[in-house]
Amino acid sequence: MPSMATLLDKARLFRSLHTPGRPVILPNAWDAASARVVAVSGALAVATTSAGVAWSLGHGDGDHLGRDQALAAIARITAAVAVPVSADIERGYAADPAGVAETVRGVLAAGAVGVNLEDALRPVAEQSERIAAARGAADEAGIPLFVNARIDTHRLPPGDRTAWLEETLTRAHAYAEAGADGIFVLGALDAGTVKNLAAASRLPVNVAVGPGTLSVPELAEAGASRVSAGSSIAEAAYGLAGRAARELLTQGTATALDDGFAYAALNALLLADTPDTP
């Protein structure tokens, strides 16, 4: 486990990066190598993608990965980089609030200083208890863990955007009361929606960037405090693997592999004593 002083410094730094209009940009990683590549590219922090972590370990996304496997992956990632790490812990890898607290204690022991905790559209009161348990476990440890509450209203049937915004903000306010530090709203949101969320929420707003979304500058102008890639980089990496494999098998060529990370460079990066130095 990292020292208390190290965790405190990283937790405080990570918290300070969430600024409306100047969002922290998080190109999500899924293993030690991708985390080190992200850090050496200049990221001020690394966030994991739970989908990418699960896929890399042979599981589907959506609570199919066990807590122990998830925590082991988080520990490998935090050991690979010097910057703060925020861990996507899906629904907490637990059935009840006590289990969520146990997961958070494991996350801190693994060296991460933030978590994403999704609500899966649970009843608001039930999810609030789970967020409060995460907050309590971190407070007991003396670490200002950044609890990012994912609000899954993107799963609601398409319909009235006013009703969608009201439900999202109802959850945001309740989660703030429970001890969350930020909210994460998925989907290709337009600038007006992001502005409404940022203006009405007490908490910093995290939104996703990827194919079909607004750009980082546009999301920043709309008031986002945090912009993350989610599973999109992992999806692109596996997409490249599929394209390269098909090309080799059907055409016998390897043009899809042009512009890849050179073996020597990637190997040197993983051997480096100061991995975050570009």
CSV table of C-alpha atoms in Angstrom, one decimal, residues 2 12 17 32 47 73 80 88-89 108 110 116 130 135 161 163 177 220 225 238-240 244-245 248 264 274:
chain,number,residue,atom,x,y,z
A,2,PRO,CA,1.3,3.5,-0.8
A,12,ARG,CA,-5.5,16.6,-3.1
A,17,LEU,CA,-7.8,19.4,-11.2
A,32,ALA,CA,-0.3,-1.0,-16.7
A,47,ALA,CA,-8.6,7.0,-15.0
A,73,ALA,CA,-5.7,-4.6,-11.9
A,80,ALA,CA,3.0,1.9,-13.2
A,88,ASP,CA,-13.9,2.9,-12.2
A,89,ILE,CA,-15.4,0.4,-9.8
A,108,LEU,CA,-7.2,3.0,-1.4
A,110,ALA,CA,-4.3,-0.4,-4.2
A,116,ASN,CA,-16.4,6.1,-10.4
A,130,ARG,CA,-23.9,3.3,-1.3
A,135,ARG,CA,-17.5,8.4,1.5
A,161,ARG,CA,-35.4,16.1,-22.5
A,163,ALA,CA,-37.9,15.2,-17.8
A,177,GLU,CA,-25.9,15.2,0.0
A,220,ALA,CA,-14.9,23.0,-21.6
A,225,SER,CA,-14.9,20.1,-15.1
A,238,TYR,CA,-9.2,-3.9,-30.0
A,239,GLY,CA,-10.7,-2.6,-33.3
A,240,LEU,CA,-7.1,-2.3,-34.6
A,244,ALA,CA,-4.9,-6.2,-38.4
A,245,ALA,CA,-5.8,-9.9,-37.9
A,248,LEU,CA,-3.1,-10.7,-42.3
A,264,ALA,CA,11.9,-0.6,-28.5
A,274,THR,CA,10.5,7.6,-14.2
